[in-house]
CSV table of C-alpha atoms in Angstrom, one decimal:
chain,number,residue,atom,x,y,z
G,1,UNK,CA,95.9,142.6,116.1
G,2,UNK,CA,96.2,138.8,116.8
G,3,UNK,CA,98.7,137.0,115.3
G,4,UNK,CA,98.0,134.9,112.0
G,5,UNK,CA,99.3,131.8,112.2
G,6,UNK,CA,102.4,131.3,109.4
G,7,UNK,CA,102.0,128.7,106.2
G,8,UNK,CA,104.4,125.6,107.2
G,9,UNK,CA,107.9,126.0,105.3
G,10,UNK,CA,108.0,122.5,104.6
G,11,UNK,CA,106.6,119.8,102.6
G,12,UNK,CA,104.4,117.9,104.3
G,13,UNK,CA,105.0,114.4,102.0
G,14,UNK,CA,109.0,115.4,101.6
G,15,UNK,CA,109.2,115.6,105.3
G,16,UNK,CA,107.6,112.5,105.6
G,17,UNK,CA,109.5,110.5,103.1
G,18,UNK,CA,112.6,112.1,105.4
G,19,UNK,CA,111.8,110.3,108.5
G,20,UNK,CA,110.1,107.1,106.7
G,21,UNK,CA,113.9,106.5,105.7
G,22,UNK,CA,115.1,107.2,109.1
G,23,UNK,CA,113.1,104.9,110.3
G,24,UNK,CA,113.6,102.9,108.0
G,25,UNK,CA,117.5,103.0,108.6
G,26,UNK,CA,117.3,102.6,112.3
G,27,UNK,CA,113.8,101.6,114.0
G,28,UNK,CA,111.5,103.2,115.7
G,29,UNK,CA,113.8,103.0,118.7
G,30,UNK,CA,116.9,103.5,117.6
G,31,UNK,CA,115.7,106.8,115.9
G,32,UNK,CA,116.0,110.2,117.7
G,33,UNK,CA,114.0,113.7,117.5
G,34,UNK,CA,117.8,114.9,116.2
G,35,UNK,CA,118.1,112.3,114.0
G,36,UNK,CA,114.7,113.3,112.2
G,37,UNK,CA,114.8,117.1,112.5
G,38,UNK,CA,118.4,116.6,110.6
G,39,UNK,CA,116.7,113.6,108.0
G,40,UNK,CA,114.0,116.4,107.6
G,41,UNK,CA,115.4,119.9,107.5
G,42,UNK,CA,113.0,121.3,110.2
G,43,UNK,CA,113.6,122.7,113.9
G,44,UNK,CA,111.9,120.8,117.0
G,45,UNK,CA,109.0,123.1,117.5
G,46,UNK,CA,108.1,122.7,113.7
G,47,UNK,CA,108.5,119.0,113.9
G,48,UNK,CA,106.0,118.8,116.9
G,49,UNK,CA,103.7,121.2,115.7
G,50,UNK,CA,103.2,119.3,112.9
G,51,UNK,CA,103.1,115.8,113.4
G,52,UNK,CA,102.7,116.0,117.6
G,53,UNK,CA,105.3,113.6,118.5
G,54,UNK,CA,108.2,111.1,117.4
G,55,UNK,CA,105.2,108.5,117.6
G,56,UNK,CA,102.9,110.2,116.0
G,57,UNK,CA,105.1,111.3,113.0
G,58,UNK,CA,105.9,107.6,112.9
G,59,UNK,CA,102.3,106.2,112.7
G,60,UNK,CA,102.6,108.9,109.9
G,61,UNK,CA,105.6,107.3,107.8
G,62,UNK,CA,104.0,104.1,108.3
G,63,UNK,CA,100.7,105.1,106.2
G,64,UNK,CA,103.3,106.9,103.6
G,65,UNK,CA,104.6,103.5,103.2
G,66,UNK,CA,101.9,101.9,102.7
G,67,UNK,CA,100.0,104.3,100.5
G,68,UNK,CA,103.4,105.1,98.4
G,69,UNK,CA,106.4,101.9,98.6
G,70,UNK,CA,104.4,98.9,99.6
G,71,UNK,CA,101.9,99.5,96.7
G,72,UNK,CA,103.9,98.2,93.9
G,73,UNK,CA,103.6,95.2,95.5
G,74,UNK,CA,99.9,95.0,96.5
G,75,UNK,CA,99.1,96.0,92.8
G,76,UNK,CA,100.0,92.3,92.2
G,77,UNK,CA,97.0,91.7,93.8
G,78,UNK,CA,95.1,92.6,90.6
G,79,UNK,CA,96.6,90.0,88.8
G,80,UNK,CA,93.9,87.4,87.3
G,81,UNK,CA,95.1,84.0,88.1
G,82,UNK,CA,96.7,83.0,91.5
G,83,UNK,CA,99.9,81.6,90.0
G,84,UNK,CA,100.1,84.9,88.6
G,85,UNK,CA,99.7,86.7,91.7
G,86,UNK,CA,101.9,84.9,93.4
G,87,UNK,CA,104.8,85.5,90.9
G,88,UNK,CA,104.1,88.9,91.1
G,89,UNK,CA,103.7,89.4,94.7
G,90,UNK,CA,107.2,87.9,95.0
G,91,UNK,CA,109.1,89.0,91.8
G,92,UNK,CA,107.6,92.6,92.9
G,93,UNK,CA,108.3,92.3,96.7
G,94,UNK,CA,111.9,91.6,95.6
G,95,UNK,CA,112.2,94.8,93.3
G,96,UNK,CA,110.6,96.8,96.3
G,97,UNK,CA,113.2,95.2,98.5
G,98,UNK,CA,116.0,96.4,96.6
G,99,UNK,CA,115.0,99.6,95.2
G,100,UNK,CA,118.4,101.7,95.3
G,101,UNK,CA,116.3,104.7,96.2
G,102,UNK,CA,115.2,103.0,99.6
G,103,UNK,CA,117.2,101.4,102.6
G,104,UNK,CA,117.2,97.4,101.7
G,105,UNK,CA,115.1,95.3,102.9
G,106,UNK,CA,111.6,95.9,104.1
G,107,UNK,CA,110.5,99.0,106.5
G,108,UNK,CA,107.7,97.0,108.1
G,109,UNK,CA,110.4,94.3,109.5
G,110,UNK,CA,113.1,96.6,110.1
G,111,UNK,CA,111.1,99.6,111.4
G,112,UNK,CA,109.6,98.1,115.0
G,113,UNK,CA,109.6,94.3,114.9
G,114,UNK,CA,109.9,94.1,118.5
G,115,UNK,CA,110.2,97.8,121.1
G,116,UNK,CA,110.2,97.4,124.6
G,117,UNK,CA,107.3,97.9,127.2
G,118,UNK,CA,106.3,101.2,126.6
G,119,UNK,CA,106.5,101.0,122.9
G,120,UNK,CA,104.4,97.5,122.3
G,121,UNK,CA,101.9,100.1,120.8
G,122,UNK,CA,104.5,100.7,117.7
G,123,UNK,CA,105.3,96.8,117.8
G,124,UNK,CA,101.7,95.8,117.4
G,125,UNK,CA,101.1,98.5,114.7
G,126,UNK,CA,103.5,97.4,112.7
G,127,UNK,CA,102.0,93.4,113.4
G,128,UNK,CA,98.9,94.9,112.2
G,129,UNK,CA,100.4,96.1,109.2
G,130,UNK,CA,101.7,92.5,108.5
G,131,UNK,CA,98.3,90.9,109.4
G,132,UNK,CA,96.6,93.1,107.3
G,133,UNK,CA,98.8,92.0,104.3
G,134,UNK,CA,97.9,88.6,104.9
G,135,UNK,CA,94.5,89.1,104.9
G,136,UNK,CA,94.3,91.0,102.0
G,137,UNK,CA,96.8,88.4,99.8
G,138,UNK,CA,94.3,85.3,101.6
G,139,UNK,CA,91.6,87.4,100.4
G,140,UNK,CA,92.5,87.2,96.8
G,141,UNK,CA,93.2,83.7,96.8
G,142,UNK,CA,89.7,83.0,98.2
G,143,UNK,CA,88.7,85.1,95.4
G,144,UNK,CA,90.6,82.9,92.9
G,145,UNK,CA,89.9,79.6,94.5
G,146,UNK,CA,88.7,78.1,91.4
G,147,UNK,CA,92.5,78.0,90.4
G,148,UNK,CA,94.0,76.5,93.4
G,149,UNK,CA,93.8,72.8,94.1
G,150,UNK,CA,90.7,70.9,95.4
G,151,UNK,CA,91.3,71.4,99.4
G,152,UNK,CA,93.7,73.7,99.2
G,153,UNK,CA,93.7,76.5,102.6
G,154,UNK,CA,93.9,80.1,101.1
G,155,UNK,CA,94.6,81.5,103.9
G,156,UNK,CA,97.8,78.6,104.6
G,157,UNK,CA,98.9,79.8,101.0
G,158,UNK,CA,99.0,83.4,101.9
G,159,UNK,CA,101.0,82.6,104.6
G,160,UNK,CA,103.5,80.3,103.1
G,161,UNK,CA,103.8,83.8,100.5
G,162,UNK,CA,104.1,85.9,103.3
G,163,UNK,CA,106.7,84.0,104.7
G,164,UNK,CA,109.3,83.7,101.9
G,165,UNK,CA,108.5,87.2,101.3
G,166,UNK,CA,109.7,88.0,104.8
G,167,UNK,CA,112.5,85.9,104.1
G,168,UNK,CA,113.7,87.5,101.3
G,169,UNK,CA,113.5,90.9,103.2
G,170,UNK,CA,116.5,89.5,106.4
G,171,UNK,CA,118.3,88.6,102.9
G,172,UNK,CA,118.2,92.1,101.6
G,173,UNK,CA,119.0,93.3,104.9
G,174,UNK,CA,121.8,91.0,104.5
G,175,UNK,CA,123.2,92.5,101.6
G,176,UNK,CA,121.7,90.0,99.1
G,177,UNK,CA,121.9,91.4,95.6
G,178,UNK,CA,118.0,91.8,93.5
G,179,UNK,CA,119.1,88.4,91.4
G,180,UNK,CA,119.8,86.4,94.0
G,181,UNK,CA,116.5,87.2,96.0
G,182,UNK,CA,114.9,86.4,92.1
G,183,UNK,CA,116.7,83.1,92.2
G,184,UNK,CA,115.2,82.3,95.8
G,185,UNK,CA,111.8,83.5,95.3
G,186,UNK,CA,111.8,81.1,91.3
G,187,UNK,CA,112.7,78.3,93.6
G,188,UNK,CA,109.5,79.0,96.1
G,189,UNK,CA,107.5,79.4,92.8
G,190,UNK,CA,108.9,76.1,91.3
G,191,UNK,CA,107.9,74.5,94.3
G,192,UNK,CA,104.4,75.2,94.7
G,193,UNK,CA,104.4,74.5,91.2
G,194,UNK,CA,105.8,71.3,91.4
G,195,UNK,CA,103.0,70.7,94.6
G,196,UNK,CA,100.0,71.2,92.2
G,197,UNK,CA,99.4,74.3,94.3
G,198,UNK,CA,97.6,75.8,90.9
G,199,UNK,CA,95.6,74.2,88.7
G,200,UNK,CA,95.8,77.2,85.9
């Protein structure tokens, strides 16, 4: 009789949250296939057999990140004024960057910001990843343009956001505490204020 093929003995989203802090912890290049079948309580062959490769396991994570950790702060998006999503989308980034159930700072930066040759695949992922936040945060703004100043670039404005919010992720890195990132991202909010940036 042939052989039925057995149920996995893992959970497929616990696994995953496993090696999303692994990689999290230590890049895509500075993890090993030890350090995740330990992170994840699986042999080798069970690893492979179900997510293929160390690569493909960590295209994986990424998409658990984004569909799990980063969407407490997209759902700042939904917001209904633009000073409001912007206060949000910082205030929110900050309490994502510091959650005391994750490694600080922010998996997207930390997980392959740059890999050598033969990973520039991983490093442009995760450059898509950070495009794709822009887009979407420029997106809204464009969509809220009536409360922006006359003339002001939507798309700029996303990126000034994205950048203090990148900012704020080295600090947690760092070791910054959740009130002092607050502090930093009220003074980025007081200046756009102070600008005119928002007109409601």
């Amino acid at each position: 009789m042939a052989a039925i093929g057995r149920p996995r003995a893992f959970d497929i989203d616990v696994a995953l949250d496993a090696a999303l802090e692994v990689f999290w912890r230590h890049g895509f290049e500075g993890t090993s296939i030890a350090d995740l079948i330990d992170a994840m309580g699986i042999n080798r062959p069970a690893l492979y057999h179900a997510f293929k490769d160390k690569k493909a396991l960590f295209y994986r994570a990424v998409e658990r990140y984004l569909s799990v950790d980063a969407q407490h702060t997209f759902s700042a998006l939904a917001e209904s004024t633009a000073r409001d999503v912007t206060t949000q989308y910082l205030v929110r980034s900050v309490e994502q960057l510091t959650d005391p159930d994750r490694p600080m700072g922010c998996f997207v930066l930390r997980g392959a910001f740059a890999c050598g040759p033969e990973n520039e695949d991983v490093a442009r992922r995760m450059l898509d990843v950070r495009d794709g936040a822009l887009d979407a945060l420029a997106k809204r703004y464009v969509e809220l343009g009536h409360d922006l100043r006359e003339g002001e670039d939507p798309r700029s404005l996303a990126r000034y956001v994205l950048t203090v919010r990148h900012g704020l992720a080295v600090l947690a890195c760092g070791g910054a505490e959740r009130a002092e990132l607050l502090e930093t991202a009220g003074r980025s909010l007081a200046g756009l204020e102070a600008t005119g940036v928002f007109i409601t």
